[in-house]
PDB file of C-alpha atoms in Angstrom:
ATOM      1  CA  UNK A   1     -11.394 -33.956 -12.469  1.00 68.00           C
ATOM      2  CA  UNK A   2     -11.863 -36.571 -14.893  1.00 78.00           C
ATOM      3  CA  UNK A   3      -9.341 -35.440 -17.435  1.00 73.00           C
ATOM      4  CA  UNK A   4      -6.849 -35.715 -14.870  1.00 93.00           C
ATOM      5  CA  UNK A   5      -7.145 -39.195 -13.857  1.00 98.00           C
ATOM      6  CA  UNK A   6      -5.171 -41.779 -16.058  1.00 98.00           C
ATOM      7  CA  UNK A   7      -5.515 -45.507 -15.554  1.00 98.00           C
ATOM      8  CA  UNK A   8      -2.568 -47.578 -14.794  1.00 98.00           C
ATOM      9  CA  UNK A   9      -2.460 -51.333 -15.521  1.00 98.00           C
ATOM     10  CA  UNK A  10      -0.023 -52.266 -13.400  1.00 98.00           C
ATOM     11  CA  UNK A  11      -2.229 -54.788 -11.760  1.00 97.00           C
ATOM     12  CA  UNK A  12      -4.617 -55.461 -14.222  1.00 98.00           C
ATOM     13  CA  UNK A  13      -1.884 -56.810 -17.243  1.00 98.00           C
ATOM     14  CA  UNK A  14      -0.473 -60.020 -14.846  1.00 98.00           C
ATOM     15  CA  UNK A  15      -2.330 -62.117 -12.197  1.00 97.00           C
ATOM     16  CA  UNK A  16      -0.104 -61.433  -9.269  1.00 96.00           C
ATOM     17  CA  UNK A  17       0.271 -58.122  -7.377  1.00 97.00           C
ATOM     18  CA  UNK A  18       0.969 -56.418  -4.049  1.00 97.00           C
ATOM     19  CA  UNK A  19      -2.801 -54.861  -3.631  1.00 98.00           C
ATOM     20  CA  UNK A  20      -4.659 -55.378  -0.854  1.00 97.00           C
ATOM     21  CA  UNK A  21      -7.517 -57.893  -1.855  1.00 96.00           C
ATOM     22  CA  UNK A  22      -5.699 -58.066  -5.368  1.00 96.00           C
ATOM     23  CA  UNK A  23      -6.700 -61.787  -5.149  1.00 94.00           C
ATOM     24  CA  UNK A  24     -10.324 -61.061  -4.437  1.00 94.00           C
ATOM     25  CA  UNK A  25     -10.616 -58.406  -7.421  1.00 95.00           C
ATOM     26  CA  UNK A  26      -9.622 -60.632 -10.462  1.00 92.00           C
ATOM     27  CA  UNK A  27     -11.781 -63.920 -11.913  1.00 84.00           C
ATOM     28  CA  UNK A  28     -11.152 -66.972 -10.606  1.00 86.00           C
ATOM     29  CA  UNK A  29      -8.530 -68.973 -12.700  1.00 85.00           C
ATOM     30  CA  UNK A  30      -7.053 -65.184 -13.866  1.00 94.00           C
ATOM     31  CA  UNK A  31      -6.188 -66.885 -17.232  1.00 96.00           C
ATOM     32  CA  UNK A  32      -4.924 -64.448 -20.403  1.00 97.00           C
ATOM     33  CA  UNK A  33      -8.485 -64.293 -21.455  1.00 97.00           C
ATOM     34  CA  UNK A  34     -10.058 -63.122 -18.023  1.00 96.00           C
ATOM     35  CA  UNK A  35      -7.186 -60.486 -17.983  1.00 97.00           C
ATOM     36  CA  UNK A  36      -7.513 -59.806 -21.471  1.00 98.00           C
ATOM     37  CA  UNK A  37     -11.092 -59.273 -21.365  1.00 97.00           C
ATOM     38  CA  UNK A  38     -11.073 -57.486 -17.910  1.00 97.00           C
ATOM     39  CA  UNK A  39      -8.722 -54.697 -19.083  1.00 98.00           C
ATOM     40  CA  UNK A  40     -10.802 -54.018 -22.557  1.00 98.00           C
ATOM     41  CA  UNK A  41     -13.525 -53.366 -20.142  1.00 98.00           C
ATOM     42  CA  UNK A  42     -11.687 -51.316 -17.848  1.00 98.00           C
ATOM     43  CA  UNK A  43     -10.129 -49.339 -20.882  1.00 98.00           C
ATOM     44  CA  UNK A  44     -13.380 -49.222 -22.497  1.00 98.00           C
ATOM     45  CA  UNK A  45     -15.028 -47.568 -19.253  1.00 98.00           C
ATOM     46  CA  UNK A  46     -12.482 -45.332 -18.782  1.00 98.00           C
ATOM     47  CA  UNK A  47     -12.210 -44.098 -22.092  1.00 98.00           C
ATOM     48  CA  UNK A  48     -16.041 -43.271 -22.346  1.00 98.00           C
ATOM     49  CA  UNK A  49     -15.719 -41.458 -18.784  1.00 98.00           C
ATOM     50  CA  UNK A  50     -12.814 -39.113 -20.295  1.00 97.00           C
ATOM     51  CA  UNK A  51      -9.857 -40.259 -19.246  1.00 98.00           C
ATOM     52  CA  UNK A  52      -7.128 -39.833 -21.716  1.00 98.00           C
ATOM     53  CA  UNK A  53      -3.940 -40.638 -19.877  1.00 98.00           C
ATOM     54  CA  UNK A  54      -3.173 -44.561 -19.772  1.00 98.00           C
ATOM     55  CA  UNK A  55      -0.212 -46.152 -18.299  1.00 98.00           C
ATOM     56  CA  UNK A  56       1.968 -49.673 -18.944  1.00 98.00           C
ATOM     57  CA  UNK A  57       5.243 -50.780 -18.558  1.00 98.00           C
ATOM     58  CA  UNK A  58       7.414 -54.126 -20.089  1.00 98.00           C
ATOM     59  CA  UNK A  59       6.739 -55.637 -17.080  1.00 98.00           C
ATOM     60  CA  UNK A  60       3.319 -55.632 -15.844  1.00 98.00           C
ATOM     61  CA  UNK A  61       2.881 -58.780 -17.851  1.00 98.00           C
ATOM     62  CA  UNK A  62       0.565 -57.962 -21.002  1.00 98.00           C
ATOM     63  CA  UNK A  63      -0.804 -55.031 -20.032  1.00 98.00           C
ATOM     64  CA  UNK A  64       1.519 -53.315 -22.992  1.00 98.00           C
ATOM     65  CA  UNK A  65      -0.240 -56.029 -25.685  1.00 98.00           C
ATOM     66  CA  UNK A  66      -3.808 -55.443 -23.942  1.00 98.00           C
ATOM     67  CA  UNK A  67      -3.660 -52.045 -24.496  1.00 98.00           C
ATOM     68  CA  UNK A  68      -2.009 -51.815 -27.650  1.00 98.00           C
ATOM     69  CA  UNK A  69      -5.170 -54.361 -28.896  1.00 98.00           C
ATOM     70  CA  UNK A  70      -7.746 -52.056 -27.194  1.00 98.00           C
ATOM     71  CA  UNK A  71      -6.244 -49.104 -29.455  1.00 98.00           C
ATOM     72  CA  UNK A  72      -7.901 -47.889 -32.843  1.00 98.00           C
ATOM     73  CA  UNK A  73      -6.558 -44.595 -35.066  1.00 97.00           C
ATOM     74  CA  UNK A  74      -9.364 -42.667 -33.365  1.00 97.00           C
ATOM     75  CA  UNK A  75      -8.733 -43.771 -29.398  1.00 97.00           C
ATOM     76  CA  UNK A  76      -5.015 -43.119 -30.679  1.00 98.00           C
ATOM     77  CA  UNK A  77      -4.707 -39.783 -31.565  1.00 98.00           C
ATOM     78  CA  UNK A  78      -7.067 -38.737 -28.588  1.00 98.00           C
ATOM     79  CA  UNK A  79      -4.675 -40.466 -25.738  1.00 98.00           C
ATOM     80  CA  UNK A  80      -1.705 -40.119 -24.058  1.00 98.00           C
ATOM     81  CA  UNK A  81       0.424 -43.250 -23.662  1.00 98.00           C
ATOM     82  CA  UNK A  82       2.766 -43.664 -21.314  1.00 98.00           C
ATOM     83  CA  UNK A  83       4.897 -47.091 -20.684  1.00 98.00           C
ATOM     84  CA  UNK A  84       7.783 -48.220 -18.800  1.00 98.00           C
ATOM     85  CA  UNK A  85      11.352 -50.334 -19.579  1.00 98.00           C
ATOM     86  CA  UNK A  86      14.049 -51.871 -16.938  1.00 98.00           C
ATOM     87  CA  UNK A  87      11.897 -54.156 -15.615  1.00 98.00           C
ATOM     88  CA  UNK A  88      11.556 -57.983 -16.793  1.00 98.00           C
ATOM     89  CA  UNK A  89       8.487 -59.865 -15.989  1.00 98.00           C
ATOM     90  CA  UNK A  90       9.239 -63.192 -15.432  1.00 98.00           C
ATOM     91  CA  UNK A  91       6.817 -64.805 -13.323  1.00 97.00           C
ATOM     92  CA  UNK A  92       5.468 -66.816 -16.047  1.00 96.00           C
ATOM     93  CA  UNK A  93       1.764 -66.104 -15.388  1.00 97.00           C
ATOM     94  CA  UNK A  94       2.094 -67.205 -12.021  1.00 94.00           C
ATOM     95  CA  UNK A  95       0.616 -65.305  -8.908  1.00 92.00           C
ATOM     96  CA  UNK A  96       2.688 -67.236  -6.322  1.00 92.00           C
ATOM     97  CA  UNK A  97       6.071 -67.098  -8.443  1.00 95.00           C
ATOM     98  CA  UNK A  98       9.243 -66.311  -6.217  1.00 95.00           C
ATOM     99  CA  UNK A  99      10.065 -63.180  -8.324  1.00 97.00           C
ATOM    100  CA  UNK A 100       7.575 -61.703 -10.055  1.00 97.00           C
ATOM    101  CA  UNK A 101       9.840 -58.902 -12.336  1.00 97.00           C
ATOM    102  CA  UNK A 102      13.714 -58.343 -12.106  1.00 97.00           C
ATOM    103  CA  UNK A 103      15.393 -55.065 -12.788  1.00 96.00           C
ATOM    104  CA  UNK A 104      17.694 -53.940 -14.801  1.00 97.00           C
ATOM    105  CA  UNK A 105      18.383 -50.435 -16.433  1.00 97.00           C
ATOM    106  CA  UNK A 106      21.495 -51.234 -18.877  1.00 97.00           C
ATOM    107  CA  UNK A 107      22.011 -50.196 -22.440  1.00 98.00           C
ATOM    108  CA  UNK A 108      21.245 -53.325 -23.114  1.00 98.00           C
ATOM    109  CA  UNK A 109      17.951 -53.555 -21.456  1.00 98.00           C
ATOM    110  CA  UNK A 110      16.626 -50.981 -23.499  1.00 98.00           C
ATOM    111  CA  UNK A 111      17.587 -51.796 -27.022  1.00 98.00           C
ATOM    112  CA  UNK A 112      15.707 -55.273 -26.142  1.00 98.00           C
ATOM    113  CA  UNK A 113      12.411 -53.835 -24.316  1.00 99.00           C
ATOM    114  CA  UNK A 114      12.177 -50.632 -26.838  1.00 98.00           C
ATOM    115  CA  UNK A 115      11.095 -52.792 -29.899  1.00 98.00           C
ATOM    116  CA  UNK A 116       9.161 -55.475 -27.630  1.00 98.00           C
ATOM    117  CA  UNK A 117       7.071 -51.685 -26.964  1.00 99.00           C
ATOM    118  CA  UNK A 118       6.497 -51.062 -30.210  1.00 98.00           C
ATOM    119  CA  UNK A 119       5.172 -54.281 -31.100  1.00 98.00           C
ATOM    120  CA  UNK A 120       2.868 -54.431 -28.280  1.00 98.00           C
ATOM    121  CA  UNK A 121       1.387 -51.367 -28.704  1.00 98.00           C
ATOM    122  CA  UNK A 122       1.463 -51.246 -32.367  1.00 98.00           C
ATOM    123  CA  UNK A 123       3.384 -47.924 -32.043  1.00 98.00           C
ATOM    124  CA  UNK A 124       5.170 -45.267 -30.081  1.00 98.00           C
ATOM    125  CA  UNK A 125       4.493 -44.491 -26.431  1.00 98.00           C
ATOM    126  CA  UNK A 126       4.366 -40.477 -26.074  1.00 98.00           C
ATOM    127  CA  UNK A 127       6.048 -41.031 -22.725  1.00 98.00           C
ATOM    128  CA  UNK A 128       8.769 -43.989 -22.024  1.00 98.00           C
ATOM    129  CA  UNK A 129      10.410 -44.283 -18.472  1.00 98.00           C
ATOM    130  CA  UNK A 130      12.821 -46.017 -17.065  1.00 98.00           C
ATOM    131  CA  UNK A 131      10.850 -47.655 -14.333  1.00 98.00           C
ATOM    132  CA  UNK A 132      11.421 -47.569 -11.037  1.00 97.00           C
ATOM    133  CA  UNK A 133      15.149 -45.285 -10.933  1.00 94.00           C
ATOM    134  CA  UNK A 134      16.412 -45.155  -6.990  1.00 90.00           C
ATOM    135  CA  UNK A 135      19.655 -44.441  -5.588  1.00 79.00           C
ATOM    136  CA  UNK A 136      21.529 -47.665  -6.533  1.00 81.00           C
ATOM    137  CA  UNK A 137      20.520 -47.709 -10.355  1.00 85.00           C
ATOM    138  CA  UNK A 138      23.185 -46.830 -12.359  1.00 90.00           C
ATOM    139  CA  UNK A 139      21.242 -45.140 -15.053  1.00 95.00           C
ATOM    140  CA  UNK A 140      22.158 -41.767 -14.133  1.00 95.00           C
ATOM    141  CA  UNK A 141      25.576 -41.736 -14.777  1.00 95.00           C
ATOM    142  CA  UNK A 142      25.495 -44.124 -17.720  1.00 97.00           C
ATOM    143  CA  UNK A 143      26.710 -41.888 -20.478  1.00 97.00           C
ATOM    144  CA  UNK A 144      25.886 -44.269 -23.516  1.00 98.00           C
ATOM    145  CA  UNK A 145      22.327 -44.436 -22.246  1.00 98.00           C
ATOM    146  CA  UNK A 146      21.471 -41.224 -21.400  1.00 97.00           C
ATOM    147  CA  UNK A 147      22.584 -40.459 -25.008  1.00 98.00           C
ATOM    148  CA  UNK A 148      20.629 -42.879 -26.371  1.00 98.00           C
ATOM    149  CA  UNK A 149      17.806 -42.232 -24.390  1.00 98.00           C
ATOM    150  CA  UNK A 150      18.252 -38.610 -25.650  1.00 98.00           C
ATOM    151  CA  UNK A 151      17.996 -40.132 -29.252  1.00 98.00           C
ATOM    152  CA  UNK A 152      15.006 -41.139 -28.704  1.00 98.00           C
ATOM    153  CA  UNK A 153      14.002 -37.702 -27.287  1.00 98.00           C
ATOM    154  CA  UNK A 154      15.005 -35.919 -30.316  1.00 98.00           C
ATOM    155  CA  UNK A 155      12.575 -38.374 -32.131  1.00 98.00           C
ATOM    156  CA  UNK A 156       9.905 -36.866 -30.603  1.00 98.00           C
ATOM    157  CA  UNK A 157       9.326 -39.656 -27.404  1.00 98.00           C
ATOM    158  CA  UNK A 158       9.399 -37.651 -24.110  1.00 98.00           C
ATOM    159  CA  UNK A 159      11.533 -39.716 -21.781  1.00 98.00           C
ATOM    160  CA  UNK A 160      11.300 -39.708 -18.352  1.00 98.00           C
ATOM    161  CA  UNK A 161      11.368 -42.019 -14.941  1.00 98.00           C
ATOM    162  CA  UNK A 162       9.416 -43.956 -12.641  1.00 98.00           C
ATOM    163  CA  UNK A 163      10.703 -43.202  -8.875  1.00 98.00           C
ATOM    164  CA  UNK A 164      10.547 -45.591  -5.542  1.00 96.00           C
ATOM    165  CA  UNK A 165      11.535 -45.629  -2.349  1.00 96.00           C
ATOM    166  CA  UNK A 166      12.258 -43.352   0.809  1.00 97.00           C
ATOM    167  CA  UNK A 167      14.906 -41.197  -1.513  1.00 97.00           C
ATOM    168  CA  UNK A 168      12.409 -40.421  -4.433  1.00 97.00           C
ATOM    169  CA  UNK A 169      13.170 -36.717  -4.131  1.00 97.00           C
ATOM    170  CA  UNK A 170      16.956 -37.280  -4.163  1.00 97.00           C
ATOM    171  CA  UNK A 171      16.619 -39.397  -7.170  1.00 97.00           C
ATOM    172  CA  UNK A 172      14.562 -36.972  -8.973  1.00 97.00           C
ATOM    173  CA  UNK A 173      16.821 -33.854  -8.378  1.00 97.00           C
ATOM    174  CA  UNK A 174      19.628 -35.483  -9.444  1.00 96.00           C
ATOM    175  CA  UNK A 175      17.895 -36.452 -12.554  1.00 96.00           C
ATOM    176  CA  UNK A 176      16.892 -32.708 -12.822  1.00 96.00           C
ATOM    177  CA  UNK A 177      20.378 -31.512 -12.609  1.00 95.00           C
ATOM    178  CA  UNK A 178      21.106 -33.329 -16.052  1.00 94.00           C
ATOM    179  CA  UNK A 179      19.319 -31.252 -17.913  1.00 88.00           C
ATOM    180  CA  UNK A 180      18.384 -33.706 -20.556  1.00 90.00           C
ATOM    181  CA  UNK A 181      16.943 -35.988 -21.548  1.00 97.00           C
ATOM    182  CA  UNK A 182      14.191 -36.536 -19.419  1.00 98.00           C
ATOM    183  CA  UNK A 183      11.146 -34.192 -19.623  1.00 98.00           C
ATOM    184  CA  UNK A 184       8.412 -36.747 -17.519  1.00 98.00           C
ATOM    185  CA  UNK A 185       8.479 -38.094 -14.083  1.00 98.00           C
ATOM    186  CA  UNK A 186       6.203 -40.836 -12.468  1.00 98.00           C
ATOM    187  CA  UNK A 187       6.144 -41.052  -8.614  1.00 98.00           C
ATOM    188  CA  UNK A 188       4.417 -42.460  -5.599  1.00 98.00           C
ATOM    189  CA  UNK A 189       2.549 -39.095  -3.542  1.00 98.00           C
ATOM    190  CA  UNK A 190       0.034 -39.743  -1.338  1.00 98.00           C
ATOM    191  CA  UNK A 191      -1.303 -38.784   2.055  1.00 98.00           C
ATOM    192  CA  UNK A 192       0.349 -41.333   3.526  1.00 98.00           C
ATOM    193  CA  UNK A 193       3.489 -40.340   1.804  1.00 98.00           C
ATOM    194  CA  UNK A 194       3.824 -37.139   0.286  1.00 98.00           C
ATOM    195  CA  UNK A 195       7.780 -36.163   1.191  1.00 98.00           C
ATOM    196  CA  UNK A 196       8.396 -36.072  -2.764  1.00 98.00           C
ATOM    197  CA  UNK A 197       6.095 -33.431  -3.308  1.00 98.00           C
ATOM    198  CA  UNK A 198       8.190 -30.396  -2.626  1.00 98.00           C
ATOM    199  CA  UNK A 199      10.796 -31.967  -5.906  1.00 98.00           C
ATOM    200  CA  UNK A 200       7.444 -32.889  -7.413  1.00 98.00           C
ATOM    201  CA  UNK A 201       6.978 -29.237  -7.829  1.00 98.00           C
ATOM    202  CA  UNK A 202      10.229 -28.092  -8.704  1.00 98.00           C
ATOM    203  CA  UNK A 203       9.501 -30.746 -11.797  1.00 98.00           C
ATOM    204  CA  UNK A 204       6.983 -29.700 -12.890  1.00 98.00           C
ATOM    205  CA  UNK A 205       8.122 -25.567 -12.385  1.00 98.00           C
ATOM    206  CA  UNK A 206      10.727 -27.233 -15.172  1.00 98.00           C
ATOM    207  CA  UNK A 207       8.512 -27.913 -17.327  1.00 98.00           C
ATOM    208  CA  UNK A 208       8.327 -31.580 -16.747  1.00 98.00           C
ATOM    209  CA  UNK A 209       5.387 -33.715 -17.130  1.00 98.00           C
ATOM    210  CA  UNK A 210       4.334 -35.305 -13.597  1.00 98.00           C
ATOM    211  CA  UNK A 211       2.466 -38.200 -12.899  1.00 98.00           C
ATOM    212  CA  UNK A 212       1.266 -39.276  -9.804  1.00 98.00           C
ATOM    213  CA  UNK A 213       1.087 -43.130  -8.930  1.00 98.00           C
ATOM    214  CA  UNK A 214      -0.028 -45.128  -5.784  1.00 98.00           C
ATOM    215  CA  UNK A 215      -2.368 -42.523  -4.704  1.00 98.00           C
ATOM    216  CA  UNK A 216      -4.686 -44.942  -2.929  1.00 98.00           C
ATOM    217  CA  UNK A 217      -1.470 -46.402  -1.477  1.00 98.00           C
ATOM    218  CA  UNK A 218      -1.631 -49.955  -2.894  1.00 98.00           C
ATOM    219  CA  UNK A 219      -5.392 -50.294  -1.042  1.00 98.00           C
ATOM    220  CA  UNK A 220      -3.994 -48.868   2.093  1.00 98.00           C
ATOM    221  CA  UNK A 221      -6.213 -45.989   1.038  1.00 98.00           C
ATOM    222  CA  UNK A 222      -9.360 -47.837   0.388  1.00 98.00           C
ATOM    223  CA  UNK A 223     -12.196 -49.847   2.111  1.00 97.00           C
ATOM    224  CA  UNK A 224      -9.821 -52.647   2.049  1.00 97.00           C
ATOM    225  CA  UNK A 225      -7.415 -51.251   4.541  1.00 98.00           C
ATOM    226  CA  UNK A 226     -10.379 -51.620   7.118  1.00 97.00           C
ATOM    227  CA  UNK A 227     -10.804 -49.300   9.984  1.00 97.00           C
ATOM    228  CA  UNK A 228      -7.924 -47.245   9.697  1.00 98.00           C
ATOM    229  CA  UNK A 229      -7.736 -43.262  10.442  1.00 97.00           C
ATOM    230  CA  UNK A 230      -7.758 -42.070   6.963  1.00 98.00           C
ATOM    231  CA  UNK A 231     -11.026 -44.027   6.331  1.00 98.00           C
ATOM    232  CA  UNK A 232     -12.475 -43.117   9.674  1.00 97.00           C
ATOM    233  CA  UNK A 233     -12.359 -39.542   8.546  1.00 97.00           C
ATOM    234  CA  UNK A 234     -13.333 -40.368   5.054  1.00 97.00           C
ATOM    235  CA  UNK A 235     -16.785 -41.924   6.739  1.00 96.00           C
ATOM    236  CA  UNK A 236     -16.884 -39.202   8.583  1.00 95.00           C
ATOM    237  CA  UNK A 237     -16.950 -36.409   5.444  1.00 95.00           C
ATOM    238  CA  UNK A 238     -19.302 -38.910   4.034  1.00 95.00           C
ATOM    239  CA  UNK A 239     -16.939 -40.218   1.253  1.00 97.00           C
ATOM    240  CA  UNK A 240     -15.339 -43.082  -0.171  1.00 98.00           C
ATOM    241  CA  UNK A 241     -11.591 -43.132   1.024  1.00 98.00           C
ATOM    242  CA  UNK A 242     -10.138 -43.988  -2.320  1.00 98.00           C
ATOM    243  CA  UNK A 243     -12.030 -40.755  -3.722  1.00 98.00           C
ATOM    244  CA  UNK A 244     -10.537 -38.912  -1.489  1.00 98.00           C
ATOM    245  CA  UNK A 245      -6.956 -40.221  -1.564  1.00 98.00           C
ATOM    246  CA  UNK A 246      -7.207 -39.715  -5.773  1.00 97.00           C
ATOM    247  CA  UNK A 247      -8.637 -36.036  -5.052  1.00 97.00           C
ATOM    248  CA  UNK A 248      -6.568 -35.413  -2.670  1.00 97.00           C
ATOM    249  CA  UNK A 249      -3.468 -36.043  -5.296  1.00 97.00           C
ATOM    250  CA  UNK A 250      -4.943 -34.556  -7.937  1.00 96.00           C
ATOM    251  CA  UNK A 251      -5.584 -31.226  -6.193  1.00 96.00           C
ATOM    252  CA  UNK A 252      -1.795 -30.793  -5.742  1.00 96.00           C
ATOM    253  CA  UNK A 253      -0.912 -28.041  -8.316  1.00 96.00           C
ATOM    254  CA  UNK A 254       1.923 -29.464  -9.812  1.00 98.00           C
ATOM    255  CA  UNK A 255       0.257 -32.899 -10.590  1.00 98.00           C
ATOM    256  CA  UNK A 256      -0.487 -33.176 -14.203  1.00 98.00           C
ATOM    257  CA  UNK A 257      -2.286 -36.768 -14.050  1.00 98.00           C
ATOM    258  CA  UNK A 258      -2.788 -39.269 -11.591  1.00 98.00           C
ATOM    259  CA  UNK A 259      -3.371 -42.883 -11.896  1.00 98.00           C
ATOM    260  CA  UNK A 260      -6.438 -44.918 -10.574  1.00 98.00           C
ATOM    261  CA  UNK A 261      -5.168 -48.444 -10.730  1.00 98.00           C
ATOM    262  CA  UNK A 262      -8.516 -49.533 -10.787  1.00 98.00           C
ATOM    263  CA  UNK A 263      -8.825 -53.518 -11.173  1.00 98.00           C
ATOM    264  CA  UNK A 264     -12.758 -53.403 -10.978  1.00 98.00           C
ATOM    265  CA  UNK A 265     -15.499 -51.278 -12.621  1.00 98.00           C
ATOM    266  CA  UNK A 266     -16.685 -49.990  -9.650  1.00 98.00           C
ATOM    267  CA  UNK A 267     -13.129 -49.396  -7.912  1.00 98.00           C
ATOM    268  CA  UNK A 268     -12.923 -47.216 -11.289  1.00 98.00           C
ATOM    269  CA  UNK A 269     -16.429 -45.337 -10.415  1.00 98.00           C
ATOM    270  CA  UNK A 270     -15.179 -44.664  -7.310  1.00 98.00           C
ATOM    271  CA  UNK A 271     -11.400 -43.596  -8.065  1.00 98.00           C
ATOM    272  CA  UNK A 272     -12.884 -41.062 -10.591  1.00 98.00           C
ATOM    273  CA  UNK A 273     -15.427 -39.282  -8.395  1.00 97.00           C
ATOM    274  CA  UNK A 274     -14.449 -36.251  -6.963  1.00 93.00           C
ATOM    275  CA  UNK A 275     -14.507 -35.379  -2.917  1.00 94.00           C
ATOM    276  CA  UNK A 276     -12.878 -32.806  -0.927  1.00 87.00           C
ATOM    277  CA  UNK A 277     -12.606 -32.708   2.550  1.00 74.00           C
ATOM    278  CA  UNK A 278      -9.578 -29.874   3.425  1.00 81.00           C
ATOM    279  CA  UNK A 279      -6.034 -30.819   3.844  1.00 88.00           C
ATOM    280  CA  UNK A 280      -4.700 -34.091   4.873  1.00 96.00           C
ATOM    281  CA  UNK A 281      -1.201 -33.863   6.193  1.00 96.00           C
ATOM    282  CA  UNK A 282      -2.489 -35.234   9.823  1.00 97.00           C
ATOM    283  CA  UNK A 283      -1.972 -38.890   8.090  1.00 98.00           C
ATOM    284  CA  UNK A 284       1.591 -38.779   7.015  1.00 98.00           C
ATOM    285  CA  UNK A 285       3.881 -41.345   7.698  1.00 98.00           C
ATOM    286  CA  UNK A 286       7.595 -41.130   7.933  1.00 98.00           C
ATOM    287  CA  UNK A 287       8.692 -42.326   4.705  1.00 97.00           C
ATOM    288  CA  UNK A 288      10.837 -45.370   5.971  1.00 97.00           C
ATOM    289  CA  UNK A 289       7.859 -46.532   7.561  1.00 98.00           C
ATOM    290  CA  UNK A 290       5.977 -46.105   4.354  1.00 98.00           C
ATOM    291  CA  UNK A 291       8.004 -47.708   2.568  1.00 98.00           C
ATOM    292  CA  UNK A 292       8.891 -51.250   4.761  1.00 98.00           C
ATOM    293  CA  UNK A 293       5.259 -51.030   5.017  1.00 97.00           C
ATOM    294  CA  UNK A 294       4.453 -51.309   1.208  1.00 98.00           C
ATOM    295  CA  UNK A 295       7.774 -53.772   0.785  1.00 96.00           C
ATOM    296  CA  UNK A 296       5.849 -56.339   3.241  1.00 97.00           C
ATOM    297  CA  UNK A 297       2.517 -56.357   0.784  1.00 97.00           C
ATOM    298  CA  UNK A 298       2.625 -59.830  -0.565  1.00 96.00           C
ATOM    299  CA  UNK A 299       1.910 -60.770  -4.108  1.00 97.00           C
ATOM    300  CA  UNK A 300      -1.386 -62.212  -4.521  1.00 95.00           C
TER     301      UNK A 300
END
């Protein structure tokens, strides 16, 4: 299963984020160096357990510059890199800022964050998003940018989108319906909220890349979460709940990777062993619910 599993540094590149016990995970302080040196280790474990799939965006602080530092010509032209622009991170290393990232998916927006990419990673991303596309973005319907962004497709740069939110299938179909540009799509599945899987697979019948994110549900599908159903039953089959969320999304045919974001190493040990225990669908949650749930996870 391994070589399915890609590790996303959304909360390992900044010192504030919305996962349960996020606070308890990182090193005291959480200066650039602690982060710096935590997600080298990270990489460096991942990489020598097989994963080849790792994923960044412009704003999950330096997670873009960590990685691109962690990178040799070797690790290179073994991996698949996948990052993320229309986001701004501009909590200024601060865990208790009063907005941690602001959005914005203009024209404009991408000629800045495309070269700020490059730099940090010291090259090309094989996958670039725009992160995070719901209902109310305009990105869809901007003609100047989906021409660009098909520029940059022609070069050889599979573009794609992040999705979020209750309408994640909408969002994705109508991005479908283009035709073009985008090839790669990045969405939140998981037992507790699988209602995009149905467009997931219609994605991927495309011929479109799919990555799966938030399979443990922002901790809600770990130990952390406490005595909840899910990890009732997960005791119960004698495994570790966040095993079996990951597993669980990864057995899904039409999922092509999906991310551990893994802040420890032994959240990462975990994330990457396999368990099965049958289907799941006994612990969905309406997808509103889902979703005001997640939107009330502070940053820590």
């Amino acid at each position: 299963m391994t070589a399915r599993i890609g590790l996303g540094l959304a909360a390992l590149g900044r010192p504030g984020y919305i996962n349960l016990g996020h606070d308890q995970d990182l090193p005291p302080g959480r200066e650039v160096e602690d982060l710096r040196r935590r997600t080298h280790e990270l990489l460096e474990q991942a990489w020598q357990a097989g994963v080849r799939y790792f994923d960044a965006a412009r704003s999950y602080g330096l997670a873009e510059v960590f990685l691109g530092e962690w990178l040799t010509p070797e690790r290179r032209s073994q991996l698949t890199i996948g990052s993320k622009w229309g986001y701004t991170y501009v909590a200024d290393w601060r865990d208790d800022a009063t907005t941690h990232e602001v959005k914005d998916h203009s024209l404009q927006t991408f000629e800045r964050q495309w070269p700020e990419t490059l730099a940090a990673l010291g090259g090309r991303p094989d996958f670039y998003l725009v992160h995070s596309l719901t209902s109310d973005s305009p990105a869809l319907s901007d003609t100047k940018l989906l021409d660009r962004l098909g520029e940059l497709a022609a070069d050889g740069v599979r573009v794609g989108l992040s999705t979020s939110g209750p309408h994640q299938a909408e969002t994705l179909r109508e991005a479908l319906k283009l035709g073009g540009p985008f090839t790669v799509v990045q969405s939140t599945w998981n037992v507790l909220e699988p209602s995009a899987g149905t467009a997931l697979a219609e994605a991927h019948d495309a011929g479109w890349f799919v990555v799966v994110k938030e399979a443990v549900a922002n901790g809600r599908l770990t130990s952390k979460a406490g005595e909840t159903p899910f990890n009732t039953f997960a005791a119960k089959h004698g495994v570790a709940p966040d095993s079996l969320a990951i597993s669980a999304a990864a057995a899904q045919p039409w999922a092509d990777v999906v991310l551990s974001g893994a802040t420890t190493s032994e959240q990462l040990e975990s994330n990457l062993r396999q368990a099965t225990a049958g289907p799941l669908t006994e612990f969905a949650q309406k997808p509103y619910e889902y979703w005001s749930e997640r939107s009330a996870l502070p940053w820590i």
